[in-house]
Tab-separated table of C-alpha atoms in Angstrom:
chain	number	residue	atom	x	y	z
A	160	MET	CA	24.792	43.667	-111.172
A	161	THR	CA	24.339	41.555	-108.021
A	162	GLN	CA	20.940	40.580	-106.750
A	163	PRO	CA	20.043	41.634	-103.216
A	164	GLN	CA	20.139	38.937	-100.536
A	165	PRO	CA	16.677	37.382	-100.252
A	166	PHE	CA	16.922	37.163	-96.449
A	167	SER	CA	19.555	38.651	-94.166
A	168	VAL	CA	20.736	38.488	-90.571
A	169	SER	CA	21.559	41.610	-88.557
A	170	ASN	CA	24.765	41.901	-86.537
A	171	ALA	CA	22.731	41.841	-83.304
A	172	ALA	CA	20.950	38.609	-84.307
A	173	ALA	CA	24.212	36.960	-85.401
A	174	ALA	CA	25.901	37.863	-82.122
A	175	ARG	CA	22.997	36.492	-80.070
A	176	ILE	CA	22.825	33.262	-82.107
A	177	ALA	CA	26.568	32.725	-81.644
A	178	ARG	CA	26.254	33.259	-77.866
A	179	VAL	CA	23.271	30.906	-77.564
A	180	ILE	CA	24.942	28.170	-79.620
A	181	ALA	CA	28.192	28.510	-77.632
A	182	SER	CA	26.249	28.240	-74.373
A	183	ARG	CA	24.224	25.251	-75.561
A	184	THR	CA	27.352	23.582	-76.962
A	185	ALA	CA	28.987	23.673	-73.531
A	186	SER	CA	25.937	22.200	-71.798
A	187	ALA	CA	25.386	19.591	-74.556
A	188	SER	CA	28.990	18.427	-74.242
A	189	ALA	CA	28.603	18.077	-70.479
A	190	GLU	CA	25.446	16.002	-71.024
A	191	GLY	CA	26.939	13.924	-73.855
A	192	LYS	CA	24.451	15.290	-76.404
A	193	ALA	CA	25.032	16.652	-79.900
A	194	PRO	CA	25.471	20.436	-79.832
A	195	PRO	CA	23.332	22.790	-81.925
A	196	ALA	CA	24.875	24.038	-85.143
A	197	ALA	CA	22.395	26.596	-86.479
A	198	LEU	CA	19.188	28.528	-85.964
A	199	ARG	CA	16.417	27.460	-88.305
A	200	VAL	CA	13.998	30.230	-89.299
A	201	ALA	CA	10.779	28.967	-90.839
A	202	VAL	CA	7.351	30.279	-91.770
A	203	GLU	CA	4.394	28.049	-90.978
A	204	ALA	CA	0.656	28.352	-91.435
A	205	GLY	CA	-1.064	29.454	-88.252
A	206	GLY	CA	-0.927	32.225	-85.717
A	207	CYS	CA	-3.497	34.981	-85.434
A	208	ASN	CA	-2.798	36.400	-88.910
A	209	GLY	CA	-2.339	33.347	-91.133
A	210	PHE	CA	1.431	32.752	-90.896
A	211	GLN	CA	3.862	32.587	-88.025
A	212	TYR	CA	7.629	32.586	-87.656
A	213	GLN	CA	9.331	29.652	-86.026
A	214	PHE	CA	12.840	29.778	-84.549
A	215	LYS	CA	14.563	26.520	-83.606
A	216	LEU	CA	18.110	25.506	-82.747
A	217	ILE	CA	19.112	22.500	-84.832
A	218	GLY	CA	22.039	20.120	-85.033
A	219	PRO	CA	24.223	19.569	-88.085
A	220	ASP	CA	22.216	16.476	-89.086
A	221	ASP	CA	19.032	18.590	-89.252
A	222	ILE	CA	20.340	20.843	-92.030
A	223	GLU	CA	18.688	19.727	-95.265
A	224	PRO	CA	20.546	19.735	-98.613
A	225	ASP	CA	18.112	22.294	-100.101
A	226	ASP	CA	18.253	24.655	-97.096
A	227	ILE	CA	19.582	28.136	-97.753
A	228	ARG	CA	22.553	28.768	-95.474
A	229	LEU	CA	23.263	32.257	-94.180
A	230	ASP	CA	26.655	32.541	-92.486
A	231	LYS	CA	27.207	35.713	-90.494
A	232	GLY	CA	30.253	35.861	-88.264
A	233	GLU	CA	30.162	32.802	-86.027
A	234	ALA	CA	26.425	32.269	-86.568
A	235	LEU	CA	24.668	30.040	-89.062
A	236	VAL	CA	21.008	30.543	-89.980
A	237	VAL	CA	19.182	28.117	-92.266
A	238	VAL	CA	15.900	28.655	-94.100
A	239	ASP	CA	13.943	26.152	-96.162
A	240	PRO	CA	13.097	27.208	-99.754
A	241	VAL	CA	9.329	27.435	-99.125
A	242	SER	CA	9.781	29.764	-96.150
A	243	LEU	CA	12.302	31.822	-98.101
A	244	ASP	CA	9.569	32.890	-100.541
A	245	LEU	CA	7.731	34.590	-97.644
A	246	LEU	CA	10.973	36.023	-96.235
A	247	ALA	CA	12.282	37.640	-99.440
A	248	GLY	CA	13.855	40.980	-98.531
A	249	ALA	CA	13.320	40.419	-94.785
A	250	GLN	CA	15.899	40.616	-92.019
A	251	LEU	CA	16.274	38.588	-88.833
A	252	ASP	CA	17.083	40.907	-85.939
A	253	PHE	CA	17.454	40.617	-82.170
A	254	ALA	CA	15.892	43.135	-79.813
A	255	ASP	CA	16.838	43.429	-76.149
A	256	LYS	CA	14.321	45.820	-74.642
A	257	LEU	CA	12.800	46.533	-71.265
A	258	MET	CA	9.889	44.180	-71.980
A	259	GLY	CA	12.212	41.305	-72.921
A	260	ALA	CA	14.726	40.015	-75.412
A	261	HIS	CA	13.601	38.265	-78.588
A	262	PHE	CA	14.293	37.603	-82.242
A	263	THR	CA	12.227	39.624	-84.689
A	264	VAL	CA	11.761	39.499	-88.438
A	265	ASN	CA	11.547	42.826	-90.236
A	266	ASN	CA	9.521	41.620	-93.201
A	267	PRO	CA	8.488	43.980	-96.021
A	268	ASN	CA	6.104	41.270	-97.310
A	269	ALA	CA	3.938	41.378	-94.177
A	270	ALA	CA	0.721	43.287	-94.867
A	271	SER	CA	-0.199	43.138	-91.192
A	272	SER	CA	1.206	41.591	-88.044
A	273	CYS	CA	0.034	40.670	-84.595
A	274	GLY	CA	1.071	42.228	-81.299
A	275	CYS	CA	2.944	39.026	-80.434
A	276	GLY	CA	5.449	39.778	-83.219
A	277	THR	CA	5.519	36.226	-84.560
A	278	SER	CA	2.318	36.199	-86.616
A	279	PHE	CA	1.741	38.005	-89.915
A	280	SER	CA	-0.325	38.046	-93.087
A	281	VAL	CA	0.566	38.806	-96.689
A	282	ALA	CA	-1.486	40.750	-99.200
């Protein structure tokens, strides 16, 4: 029996990541800079509820050997092992709504979350 993926990426999030990286790759090449290779998703202490999600484009040299790599289509998402404990069973998604477009984390471990959508607490 296979274990469920500890953290997953939705099709919408993967498509958006691929578009953002492609766009940034073109501008980085024009500026002579290293292009981004992945989106890092991390959980840090802080925010209004105790923890907050952080999303950051990173280059290939910023991917650590112990990072968990999630390949989905043309997108790569990396998560450090400590953050993965708080993201077990969660999914990275992308919402494009009237009030704005943003990445969201649907996290079953979050006991409560803030209206900003990036801060949460665990029980």
